[in-house]
Amino acid sequence: MHLVELLALRAVPAAGISLGITRRCPLNCSHCSTSSTMESEQSPSELFLNFVHSFSIENHPQFMAMSGGEALLRPRLVRSLALKARLSGTRSSVLSGMFFAREGKIPKLVESAIDAVDHFSASIDVFHEKEVPRTQVFKVLRKLIDSGKDLSLHIVGADADDPYLENIVGDVQKNFGQRIPMIVNTLSPFGRAKSFLKKNSKSDSDPDSADANPCTMAAWPVVGFDGVVAACGNDNLIGHVPSHLKLGDIHTDDWPTIQARCLQSSMPRALRIFGPQYIQAKFGVAGKSSLPIRKLGCDGYCDTCIRMDHDETVQKSVKTYMELHATSALEKTVIDLQGEMGPVAFANRYSHPRFANLVMLGARV
């Protein structure tokens, strides 16, 4: 499964689901968005296995993404989840920080887990390279790509002008040609990165007034390390998902239940059509859509969304609006338009625009 196949589904509500199967990680990267350590929490394997068991041939997500922490600390679980999901028709991926590559080898259990998924993604950046040398990561990637495994790289730079980005992208292409697609991002102030990275409100969509700006990230449910299911994967939600973004808990809820809430809940639907700032401006203060966002006390796209949990006016008004018959037609139009824009447009919006075309490398077109 090539990266573009995954990205082509990203705007489709409930087409995929993400599972954070552990918050533990043996690396100590100073930018870790989940502040993971080897002492961090993880839920029993049975919790995730029972949830994936609720997938069926008649009703299943098209794609399941597994991550952590370091998901491959639980290789047996990754393999079991991938194989169980495949029985219903769900394809899968796993994202790794490559801790196991320090010796340039792939342990048998890890190899078995990678073999079971349809796509393998590796994180690489200046912080990971302090933990696992690039040369060792490349050795493992060479083995995987020569064996026919579909894979991609998730690359992060300090900022848009970080020379590291040109360096690593160039080195990947020097070693692997056009065979490995890449998603290139810049650091965000999540987890341990908050200690040294200040938020730039201008880069976080902080206009004086809000236009509609649909949130594609609210399309796929995200299962946290504790089993709580959120409407998006913002790392600031770890451990405290606001009520309007909570879709359930896999301790008690199965896939059909989570899917139905993702598709039918008013706030996730509204976020996918309008985005949080437009919603806040339109519904948050007695419907006065002309009120500047900064005067509402919010300082960015995602922060605006998270803080709506405390605004009952927004909750009630959005619910009423989303029950209008015409809204369903608008919703379908927005989703269809995003799908038609394609994977590069998605990467241009949610990753570094200058490197957006790299998601197409190795695509079978």
Tab-separated table of C-alpha atoms in Angstrom, residues 128-288:
chain	number	residue	atom	x	y	z
A	128	HIS	CA	15.992	10.731	16.263
A	129	GLU	CA	19.440	10.693	14.672
A	130	LYS	CA	20.992	11.406	18.077
A	131	GLU	CA	19.370	8.172	19.255
A	132	VAL	CA	19.675	6.006	16.129
A	133	PRO	CA	22.329	6.840	13.491
A	134	ARG	CA	21.082	7.585	9.996
A	135	THR	CA	23.414	5.010	8.460
A	136	GLN	CA	21.826	2.253	10.558
A	137	VAL	CA	18.301	3.394	9.693
A	138	PHE	CA	19.226	3.337	6.003
A	139	LYS	CA	20.532	-0.228	6.320
A	140	VAL	CA	17.163	-1.356	7.631
A	141	LEU	CA	15.236	0.639	5.048
A	142	ARG	CA	17.339	-0.963	2.313
A	143	LYS	CA	16.425	-4.436	3.528
A	144	LEU	CA	12.762	-3.571	3.700
A	145	ILE	CA	12.482	-1.886	0.335
A	146	ASP	CA	14.479	-4.627	-1.393
A	147	SER	CA	12.060	-7.166	0.077
A	148	GLY	CA	9.168	-5.297	-1.543
A	149	LYS	CA	7.727	-3.603	1.543
A	150	ASP	CA	5.800	-0.376	0.901
A	151	LEU	CA	7.217	2.281	3.184
A	152	SER	CA	7.504	6.011	3.767
A	153	LEU	CA	9.517	8.462	5.837
A	154	HIS	CA	8.141	11.039	8.265
A	155	ILE	CA	10.722	13.828	8.400
A	156	VAL	CA	10.720	16.826	10.757
A	157	GLY	CA	12.800	20.002	10.686
A	158	ALA	CA	13.118	22.790	13.229
A	159	ASP	CA	11.378	25.276	10.930
A	160	ALA	CA	10.624	25.894	7.274
A	161	ASP	CA	14.184	27.083	6.560
A	162	ASP	CA	16.013	24.345	8.469
A	163	PRO	CA	18.919	23.170	6.242
A	164	TYR	CA	18.517	19.700	7.768
A	165	LEU	CA	15.469	19.160	5.576
A	166	GLU	CA	17.363	19.615	2.311
A	167	ASN	CA	20.155	17.462	3.694
A	168	ILE	CA	18.038	14.483	4.709
A	169	VAL	CA	15.764	14.605	1.654
A	170	GLY	CA	18.808	14.739	-0.602
A	171	ASP	CA	20.472	11.869	1.219
A	172	VAL	CA	17.381	9.689	0.987
A	173	GLN	CA	17.129	10.279	-2.745
A	174	LYS	CA	20.863	9.705	-3.170
A	175	ASN	CA	20.591	6.314	-1.492
A	176	PHE	CA	17.143	5.200	-2.663
A	177	GLY	CA	16.399	7.231	-5.765
A	178	GLN	CA	12.691	7.843	-6.222
A	179	ARG	CA	11.610	4.750	-4.294
A	180	ILE	CA	10.632	6.166	-0.882
A	181	PRO	CA	7.844	8.748	-0.478
A	182	MET	CA	8.297	11.322	2.260
A	183	ILE	CA	6.119	13.560	4.411
A	184	VAL	CA	8.096	16.581	5.594
A	185	ASN	CA	6.955	18.648	8.572
A	186	THR	CA	8.291	21.264	10.951
A	187	LEU	CA	8.233	21.132	14.749
A	188	SER	CA	5.099	21.970	16.704
A	189	PRO	CA	4.920	22.860	20.420
A	190	PHE	CA	3.613	19.516	21.679
A	191	GLY	CA	4.987	17.256	24.397
A	192	ARG	CA	8.632	17.830	25.260
A	193	ALA	CA	8.998	20.320	22.405
A	194	LYS	CA	6.952	22.802	24.453
A	195	SER	CA	10.012	23.338	26.642
A	196	PHE	CA	12.002	24.971	23.863
A	197	LEU	CA	9.590	25.815	21.064
A	198	LYS	CA	7.382	28.855	21.312
A	199	LYS	CA	4.101	28.898	19.476
A	200	ASN	CA	3.886	31.119	16.424
A	201	SER	CA	0.283	32.216	16.296
A	202	LYS	CA	0.629	33.576	12.754
A	203	SER	CA	1.572	30.149	11.442
A	204	ASP	CA	-1.367	28.627	13.344
A	205	SER	CA	-4.095	30.353	11.351
A	206	ASP	CA	-4.872	33.286	13.614
A	207	PRO	CA	-6.688	35.782	11.392
A	208	ASP	CA	-8.578	38.841	12.629
A	209	SER	CA	-11.776	37.293	11.293
A	210	ALA	CA	-12.545	33.709	10.354
A	211	ASP	CA	-13.327	32.251	6.969
A	212	ALA	CA	-14.379	28.640	6.577
A	213	ASN	CA	-11.296	26.410	6.780
A	214	PRO	CA	-12.351	22.721	6.956
A	215	CYS	CA	-10.517	20.454	9.402
A	216	THR	CA	-9.571	17.232	7.631
A	217	MET	CA	-7.955	15.995	10.845
A	218	ALA	CA	-11.448	15.494	12.297
A	219	ALA	CA	-12.210	12.798	9.715
A	220	TRP	CA	-10.573	9.753	11.362
A	221	PRO	CA	-11.198	8.639	14.944
A	222	VAL	CA	-8.066	8.367	17.093
A	223	VAL	CA	-7.850	5.783	19.875
A	224	GLY	CA	-5.568	6.972	22.672
A	225	PHE	CA	-3.261	4.915	24.877
A	226	ASP	CA	-6.005	4.816	27.511
A	227	GLY	CA	-8.720	3.645	25.111
A	228	VAL	CA	-10.471	7.008	24.847
A	229	VAL	CA	-11.455	7.836	21.275
A	230	ALA	CA	-11.043	11.413	20.016
A	231	ALA	CA	-12.269	13.013	16.820
A	232	CYS	CA	-8.717	14.093	15.966
A	233	GLY	CA	-5.114	13.305	16.838
A	234	ASN	CA	-3.926	16.593	18.332
A	235	ASP	CA	-1.327	15.602	20.933
A	236	ASN	CA	-2.639	18.241	23.346
A	237	LEU	CA	-5.662	15.974	23.829
A	238	ILE	CA	-3.629	13.186	25.472
A	239	GLY	CA	-5.288	12.365	28.768
A	240	HIS	CA	-8.003	15.037	28.540
A	241	VAL	CA	-10.226	14.893	25.462
A	242	PRO	CA	-12.857	17.690	25.471
A	243	SER	CA	-16.452	16.476	25.453
A	244	HIS	CA	-17.211	17.837	21.971
A	245	LEU	CA	-14.246	15.892	20.528
A	246	LYS	CA	-14.809	12.650	22.430
A	247	LEU	CA	-16.299	9.831	20.346
A	248	GLY	CA	-16.231	7.154	23.023
A	249	ASP	CA	-14.014	4.610	24.754
A	250	ILE	CA	-13.054	1.195	23.388
A	251	HIS	CA	-13.444	-0.298	26.861
A	252	THR	CA	-17.168	-0.172	26.132
A	253	ASP	CA	-17.624	0.942	22.497
A	254	ASP	CA	-17.108	-1.152	19.355
A	255	TRP	CA	-16.197	-0.010	15.842
A	256	PRO	CA	-19.791	0.418	14.551
A	257	THR	CA	-20.540	2.681	17.530
A	258	ILE	CA	-17.412	4.816	17.034
A	259	GLN	CA	-18.034	4.975	13.289
A	260	ALA	CA	-21.622	6.143	13.797
A	261	ARG	CA	-20.557	8.885	16.208
A	262	CYS	CA	-17.822	10.035	13.845
A	263	LEU	CA	-20.320	10.286	10.992
A	264	GLN	CA	-23.278	11.676	12.921
A	265	SER	CA	-21.986	13.826	15.809
A	266	SER	CA	-22.670	17.494	15.192
A	267	MET	CA	-19.327	18.998	16.177
A	268	PRO	CA	-16.995	16.686	14.201
A	269	ARG	CA	-19.241	17.159	11.161
A	270	ALA	CA	-19.178	20.946	11.561
A	271	LEU	CA	-15.411	20.979	12.012
A	272	ARG	CA	-14.993	19.019	8.784
A	273	ILE	CA	-17.101	21.567	6.911
A	274	PHE	CA	-16.146	24.906	8.454
A	275	GLY	CA	-13.193	24.522	10.815
A	276	PRO	CA	-13.148	25.755	14.435
A	277	GLN	CA	-12.519	29.460	13.952
A	278	TYR	CA	-15.465	29.957	11.629
A	279	ILE	CA	-17.675	27.976	14.036
A	280	GLN	CA	-16.551	30.059	17.012
A	281	ALA	CA	-17.055	33.330	15.152
A	282	LYS	CA	-20.461	32.372	13.758
A	283	PHE	CA	-22.010	30.664	16.772
A	284	GLY	CA	-19.955	31.588	19.819
A	285	VAL	CA	-21.237	35.067	20.657
A	286	ALA	CA	-24.941	35.232	19.963
A	287	GLY	CA	-24.283	34.468	16.328
A	288	LYS	CA	-22.164	37.572	15.728
